[in-house]
Amino acid sequence: EDIRQFCQVVGNRSETYVEHKDGVVYAPMDFAGRACWPMTCKTILPKIVDGDVLNLVHMSNGFRMVDGAEPLRAGDVVESRARIVEVTNEETGKRSLIRGHVIRDGKPVVEVTTSFFYRGAFTDYAKTFRNVDEQPARLTLQSAKDVAVLRSKEWFVPLEPAAAAGHELHAGAILEFRLASQYRFKSRTVYSKITTAGRVMMQVSTKEYVHVADVAYESGEAYGNPVVEYLRRHGQPIEDSYYFENGGYSVMPGGSEFSSVTHSPGTNVPYSNISSDHNPIHTNAYFADYAELPGTITHGMWTSASTRTFVETFAADNHPERVRAYEVEFVGMVLPNDQLETKLWHVGMKDGRKLIRVETFNQHGDKVLAGMAEVEQPLTGYT
C-alpha cells in the first residue's frame, strides 16, 4: 500500500510497481529515499554541522543500484546506514554531503547520496572536512626512469611479498591506483591536513591484477594533494564517462500523444505523509514565510521522483530496471501548481550505459532541476 500511494503521489504509473501474478510488488528507486529518511534526518542535525534548520535547503539527491542487487519490493525488511562524507563552508553557507545504503539481508541494495545547504555565514573551518573516493587511475611506467621516479615517492610503499613472488615494478608495467582521501580545512582554500591511502595493483602476464604496493600519504598545512596531482599528470582515468563531441541528442519522442509535462501538487501534505518528510516549510504557509520563502516549497524529492518517471518511460523504454543510477541537483524552487516540463538527452556513455542528461523547467522557462542518469542498454542477440 505504501508503494502504491508513493507512486500515485509522484505520478509514476509504471506497471512494474503494481502487483504481479506471483504477488511481487517492486518499489521504484526513489522509494529508497523514504526507507532511509530517519537516517537522513540524523545526519543533517548533528553538532558538527551547527546550522539553523530554518535556513536548511535540500541541494541534491541521488540513487545508485548496487551491482547484482534486485530492486526493493513489498515485504522487504531493510535497514539504512549512512555517514557524513563532507561538511564545507562556502561563500553563502555550509554544505553537508551524506552517503549511505539501504540494506536487505545484510547486503546493500541501493546507494543513496544527498546534500543539504545551510544558508548563512560560517567561519568554523576546524569542523569542516571532505572525504573523497579519488578517481581510479591507470599508470603505465614507460621507462626505467618512470619506475625510479615512482619508487622515490615517500607515499609509495612497495609490498615485499609481491616482490618475492616476482611482481617487481619494471618498464612497461601497467598499474591501477584506487585511493581514498580525507581533507581537513584551515580556510576555504587551504587544507590543515590531508591523508590519502589505497592500493596499487599491477597487471601480470595473465592479464590479472595483483596487489604490489600501498599508498600512504599524510600532510600538514597544504594547498593541494601531490598524490592526486602526480596521477593527473602521468596517469589516465579509468571508469570514466565519455561525452559525445556534438553534445548528444534528445530522447524525447515527437507527437502530441507523448508528453513530459506535469504539474506540482496543489498541496504538499500527501507527499509529506508518504515520505515522512514533515518539514513545515513544505506544508505551512506561516513557517514558509518565517523562513523567508515565497511560499510552501514543493519537496525537492517529489520533483526528483516525478522527473525520474520520464527517464523510465522515455530513456529506458518503460523498463525501470534499466535505470541503474540517477543523481540530480535542485537548482530552483518549485511552488504548488507549477507547470513542469522535463527534457532528456543522450549525451555520452559510461561502462556501456547511456548517460542521460536530465533537466526540468517551470512555466517561466526557469530550470528547477538538473542532473544525470545511467541507463542500461537492452540485450541484443545476433544470429
PDB file of N, CA, C and O in Angstrom, residues 245-285:
ATOM      1  N   GLU A 245      30.984  14.485 -28.780  1.00  0.00           N
ATOM      2  CA  GLU A 245      31.506  15.785 -29.183  1.00  0.00           C
ATOM      3  C   GLU A 245      30.401  16.728 -29.652  1.00  0.00           C
ATOM      4  O   GLU A 245      30.516  17.947 -29.511  1.00  0.00           O
ATOM      5  N   ASN A 246      29.340  16.174 -30.242  1.00  0.00           N
ATOM      6  CA  ASN A 246      28.269  17.032 -30.753  1.00  0.00           C
ATOM      7  C   ASN A 246      27.212  17.370 -29.706  1.00  0.00           C
ATOM      8  O   ASN A 246      26.179  17.981 -30.016  1.00  0.00           O
ATOM      9  N   GLY A 247      27.441  16.970 -28.457  1.00  0.00           N
ATOM     10  CA  GLY A 247      26.514  17.305 -27.395  1.00  0.00           C
ATOM     11  C   GLY A 247      25.384  16.317 -27.200  1.00  0.00           C
ATOM     12  O   GLY A 247      24.615  16.430 -26.251  1.00  0.00           O
ATOM     13  N   GLY A 248      25.251  15.331 -28.106  1.00  0.00           N
ATOM     14  CA  GLY A 248      24.221  14.319 -27.944  1.00  0.00           C
ATOM     15  C   GLY A 248      22.922  14.672 -28.643  1.00  0.00           C
ATOM     16  O   GLY A 248      22.862  15.599 -29.451  1.00  0.00           O
ATOM     17  N   TYR A 249      21.858  13.960 -28.299  1.00  0.00           N
ATOM     18  CA  TYR A 249      20.575  14.151 -28.976  1.00  0.00           C
ATOM     19  C   TYR A 249      19.440  13.907 -27.997  1.00  0.00           C
ATOM     20  O   TYR A 249      19.578  13.208 -26.985  1.00  0.00           O
ATOM     21  N   SER A 250      18.289  14.492 -28.293  1.00  0.00           N
ATOM     22  CA  SER A 250      17.122  14.333 -27.438  1.00  0.00           C
ATOM     23  C   SER A 250      16.560  12.922 -27.560  1.00  0.00           C
ATOM     24  O   SER A 250      16.523  12.343 -28.650  1.00  0.00           O
ATOM     25  N   VAL A 251      16.114  12.366 -26.442  1.00  0.00           N
ATOM     26  CA  VAL A 251      15.459  11.056 -26.469  1.00  0.00           C
ATOM     27  C   VAL A 251      13.949  11.194 -26.299  1.00  0.00           C
ATOM     28  O   VAL A 251      13.245  10.188 -26.160  1.00  0.00           O
ATOM     29  N   MET A 252      13.445  12.421 -26.335  1.00  0.00           N
ATOM     30  CA  MET A 252      12.020  12.643 -26.192  1.00  0.00           C
ATOM     31  C   MET A 252      11.329  12.357 -27.519  1.00  0.00           C
ATOM     32  O   MET A 252      11.750  12.850 -28.566  1.00  0.00           O
ATOM     33  N   PRO A 253      10.267  11.554 -27.510  1.00  0.00           N
ATOM     34  CA  PRO A 253       9.569  11.240 -28.756  1.00  0.00           C
ATOM     35  C   PRO A 253       8.742  12.428 -29.238  1.00  0.00           C
ATOM     36  O   PRO A 253       8.317  13.272 -28.443  1.00  0.00           O
ATOM     37  N   GLY A 254       8.528  12.496 -30.545  1.00  0.00           N
ATOM     38  CA  GLY A 254       7.688  13.539 -31.102  1.00  0.00           C
ATOM     39  C   GLY A 254       6.229  13.131 -31.041  1.00  0.00           C
ATOM     40  O   GLY A 254       5.879  12.005 -30.705  1.00  0.00           O
ATOM     41  N   GLY A 255       5.364  14.072 -31.381  1.00  0.00           N
ATOM     42  CA  GLY A 255       3.940  13.769 -31.404  1.00  0.00           C
ATOM     43  C   GLY A 255       3.237  14.233 -30.153  1.00  0.00           C
ATOM     44  O   GLY A 255       3.792  14.189 -29.055  1.00  0.00           O
ATOM     45  N   SER A 256       1.999  14.659 -30.320  1.00  0.00           N
ATOM     46  CA  SER A 256       1.242  15.212 -29.203  1.00  0.00           C
ATOM     47  C   SER A 256       0.787  14.145 -28.208  1.00  0.00           C
ATOM     48  O   SER A 256       0.401  14.458 -27.088  1.00  0.00           O
ATOM     49  N   GLU A 257       0.826  12.847 -28.609  1.00  0.00           N
ATOM     50  CA  GLU A 257       0.379  11.798 -27.705  1.00  0.00           C
ATOM     51  C   GLU A 257       1.387  11.518 -26.601  1.00  0.00           C
ATOM     52  O   GLU A 257       1.079  10.840 -25.630  1.00  0.00           O
ATOM     53  N   PHE A 258       2.625  12.006 -26.759  1.00  0.00           N
ATOM     54  CA  PHE A 258       3.652  11.836 -25.740  1.00  0.00           C
ATOM     55  C   PHE A 258       3.943  13.181 -25.094  1.00  0.00           C
ATOM     56  O   PHE A 258       4.209  14.155 -25.792  1.00  0.00           O
ATOM     57  N   SER A 259       3.903  13.234 -23.780  1.00  0.00           N
ATOM     58  CA  SER A 259       4.133  14.498 -23.085  1.00  0.00           C
ATOM     59  C   SER A 259       4.996  14.270 -21.858  1.00  0.00           C
ATOM     60  O   SER A 259       4.864  13.263 -21.154  1.00  0.00           O
ATOM     61  N   SER A 260       5.882  15.208 -21.594  1.00  0.00           N
ATOM     62  CA  SER A 260       6.692  15.181 -20.379  1.00  0.00           C
ATOM     63  C   SER A 260       6.357  16.382 -19.508  1.00  0.00           C
ATOM     64  O   SER A 260       7.189  16.864 -18.751  1.00  0.00           O
ATOM     65  N   VAL A 261       5.124  16.854 -19.634  1.00  0.00           N
ATOM     66  CA  VAL A 261       4.652  17.987 -18.844  1.00  0.00           C
ATOM     67  C   VAL A 261       3.791  17.470 -17.695  1.00  0.00           C
ATOM     68  O   VAL A 261       2.941  16.596 -17.879  1.00  0.00           O
ATOM     69  N   THR A 262       4.032  17.992 -16.527  1.00  0.00           N
ATOM     70  CA  THR A 262       3.224  17.652 -15.366  1.00  0.00           C
ATOM     71  C   THR A 262       3.064  18.911 -14.520  1.00  0.00           C
ATOM     72  O   THR A 262       3.570  19.971 -14.864  1.00  0.00           O
ATOM     73  N   HIS A 263       2.348  18.804 -13.424  1.00  0.00           N
ATOM     74  CA  HIS A 263       2.153  19.935 -12.516  1.00  0.00           C
ATOM     75  C   HIS A 263       2.498  19.495 -11.099  1.00  0.00           C
ATOM     76  O   HIS A 263       2.168  18.368 -10.688  1.00  0.00           O
ATOM     77  N   SER A 264       3.148  20.387 -10.375  1.00  0.00           N
ATOM     78  CA  SER A 264       3.411  20.103  -8.968  1.00  0.00           C
ATOM     79  C   SER A 264       2.084  20.092  -8.218  1.00  0.00           C
ATOM     80  O   SER A 264       1.120  20.746  -8.629  1.00  0.00           O
ATOM     81  N   PRO A 265       1.988  19.340  -7.130  1.00  0.00           N
ATOM     82  CA  PRO A 265       0.707  19.229  -6.413  1.00  0.00           C
ATOM     83  C   PRO A 265       0.281  20.562  -5.800  1.00  0.00           C
ATOM     84  O   PRO A 265       1.116  21.393  -5.431  1.00  0.00           O
ATOM     85  N   GLY A 266      -1.019  20.728  -5.681  1.00  0.00           N
ATOM     86  CA  GLY A 266      -1.537  21.949  -5.057  1.00  0.00           C
ATOM     87  C   GLY A 266      -1.252  22.000  -3.570  1.00  0.00           C
ATOM     88  O   GLY A 266      -1.188  23.076  -2.978  1.00  0.00           O
ATOM     89  N   THR A 267      -1.094  20.839  -2.960  1.00  0.00           N
ATOM     90  CA  THR A 267      -0.711  20.750  -1.553  1.00  0.00           C
ATOM     91  C   THR A 267       0.381  19.693  -1.411  1.00  0.00           C
ATOM     92  O   THR A 267       0.367  18.672  -2.106  1.00  0.00           O
ATOM     93  N   ASN A 268       1.310  19.947  -0.507  1.00  0.00           N
ATOM     94  CA  ASN A 268       2.420  19.018  -0.305  1.00  0.00           C
ATOM     95  C   ASN A 268       2.154  18.015   0.816  1.00  0.00           C
ATOM     96  O   ASN A 268       3.024  17.210   1.144  1.00  0.00           O
ATOM     97  N   VAL A 269       0.972  18.050   1.391  1.00  0.00           N
ATOM     98  CA  VAL A 269       0.647  17.167   2.504  1.00  0.00           C
ATOM     99  C   VAL A 269       0.731  15.690   2.108  1.00  0.00           C
ATOM    100  O   VAL A 269       1.323  14.880   2.847  1.00  0.00           O
ATOM    101  N   PRO A 270       0.167  15.272   0.948  1.00  0.00           N
ATOM    102  CA  PRO A 270       0.270  13.844   0.610  1.00  0.00           C
ATOM    103  C   PRO A 270       1.710  13.351   0.520  1.00  0.00           C
ATOM    104  O   PRO A 270       2.021  12.263   1.028  1.00  0.00           O
ATOM    105  N   TYR A 271       2.616  14.144  -0.088  1.00  0.00           N
ATOM    106  CA  TYR A 271       3.999  13.679  -0.179  1.00  0.00           C
ATOM    107  C   TYR A 271       4.661  13.705   1.202  1.00  0.00           C
ATOM    108  O   TYR A 271       5.457  12.816   1.527  1.00  0.00           O
ATOM    109  N   SER A 272       4.341  14.700   2.027  1.00  0.00           N
ATOM    110  CA  SER A 272       4.885  14.731   3.389  1.00  0.00           C
ATOM    111  C   SER A 272       4.508  13.463   4.140  1.00  0.00           C
ATOM    112  O   SER A 272       5.331  12.863   4.837  1.00  0.00           O
ATOM    113  N   ASN A 273       3.270  13.043   3.981  1.00  0.00           N
ATOM    114  CA  ASN A 273       2.801  11.863   4.711  1.00  0.00           C
ATOM    115  C   ASN A 273       3.464  10.584   4.207  1.00  0.00           C
ATOM    116  O   ASN A 273       3.898   9.749   5.006  1.00  0.00           O
ATOM    117  N   ILE A 274       3.537  10.405   2.896  1.00  0.00           N
ATOM    118  CA  ILE A 274       4.064   9.146   2.368  1.00  0.00           C
ATOM    119  C   ILE A 274       5.581   9.084   2.469  1.00  0.00           C
ATOM    120  O   ILE A 274       6.168   8.011   2.537  1.00  0.00           O
ATOM    121  N   SER A 275       6.262  10.250   2.509  1.00  0.00           N
ATOM    122  CA  SER A 275       7.730  10.267   2.569  1.00  0.00           C
ATOM    123  C   SER A 275       8.255  10.380   3.992  1.00  0.00           C
ATOM    124  O   SER A 275       9.446  10.170   4.235  1.00  0.00           O
ATOM    125  N   SER A 276       7.376  10.784   4.920  1.00  0.00           N
ATOM    126  CA  SER A 276       7.753  11.051   6.320  1.00  0.00           C
ATOM    127  C   SER A 276       8.578  12.327   6.473  1.00  0.00           C
ATOM    128  O   SER A 276       9.161  12.561   7.532  1.00  0.00           O
ATOM    129  N   ASP A 277       8.657  13.149   5.412  1.00  0.00           N
ATOM    130  CA  ASP A 277       9.353  14.435   5.494  1.00  0.00           C
ATOM    131  C   ASP A 277       8.327  15.496   5.877  1.00  0.00           C
ATOM    132  O   ASP A 277       7.608  16.027   5.030  1.00  0.00           O
ATOM    133  N   HIS A 278       8.274  15.802   7.169  1.00  0.00           N
ATOM    134  CA  HIS A 278       7.252  16.716   7.677  1.00  0.00           C
ATOM    135  C   HIS A 278       7.804  18.109   7.969  1.00  0.00           C
ATOM    136  O   HIS A 278       7.253  18.825   8.825  1.00  0.00           O
ATOM    137  N   ASN A 279       8.869  18.499   7.296  1.00  0.00           N
ATOM    138  CA  ASN A 279       9.382  19.858   7.450  1.00  0.00           C
ATOM    139  C   ASN A 279       8.245  20.830   7.138  1.00  0.00           C
ATOM    140  O   ASN A 279       7.691  20.816   6.032  1.00  0.00           O
ATOM    141  N   PRO A 280       7.876  21.708   8.077  1.00  0.00           N
ATOM    142  CA  PRO A 280       6.687  22.556   7.881  1.00  0.00           C
ATOM    143  C   PRO A 280       6.830  23.606   6.778  1.00  0.00           C
ATOM    144  O   PRO A 280       5.815  24.181   6.365  1.00  0.00           O
ATOM    145  N   ILE A 281       8.034  23.854   6.285  1.00  0.00           N
ATOM    146  CA  ILE A 281       8.142  24.831   5.180  1.00  0.00           C
ATOM    147  C   ILE A 281       7.439  24.313   3.927  1.00  0.00           C
ATOM    148  O   ILE A 281       7.132  25.086   3.026  1.00  0.00           O
ATOM    149  N   HIS A 282       7.171  22.991   3.878  1.00  0.00           N
ATOM    150  CA  HIS A 282       6.501  22.419   2.716  1.00  0.00           C
ATOM    151  C   HIS A 282       4.978  22.452   2.840  1.00  0.00           C
ATOM    152  O   HIS A 282       4.283  22.343   1.829  1.00  0.00           O
ATOM    153  N   THR A 283       4.464  22.606   4.066  1.00  0.00           N
ATOM    154  CA  THR A 283       3.023  22.451   4.260  1.00  0.00           C
ATOM    155  C   THR A 283       2.368  23.599   5.011  1.00  0.00           C
ATOM    156  O   THR A 283       1.141  23.708   5.006  1.00  0.00           O
ATOM    157  N   ASN A 284       3.148  24.443   5.645  1.00  0.00           N
ATOM    158  CA  ASN A 284       2.583  25.504   6.465  1.00  0.00           C
ATOM    159  C   ASN A 284       3.046  26.861   5.947  1.00  0.00           C
ATOM    160  O   ASN A 284       4.246  27.168   5.998  1.00  0.00           O
ATOM    161  N   ALA A 285       2.110  27.661   5.479  1.00  0.00           N
ATOM    162  CA  ALA A 285       2.459  28.952   4.873  1.00  0.00           C
ATOM    163  C   ALA A 285       3.124  29.895   5.870  1.00  0.00           C
ATOM    164  O   ALA A 285       3.973  30.706   5.490  1.00  0.00           O
TER     165      ALA A 285
END
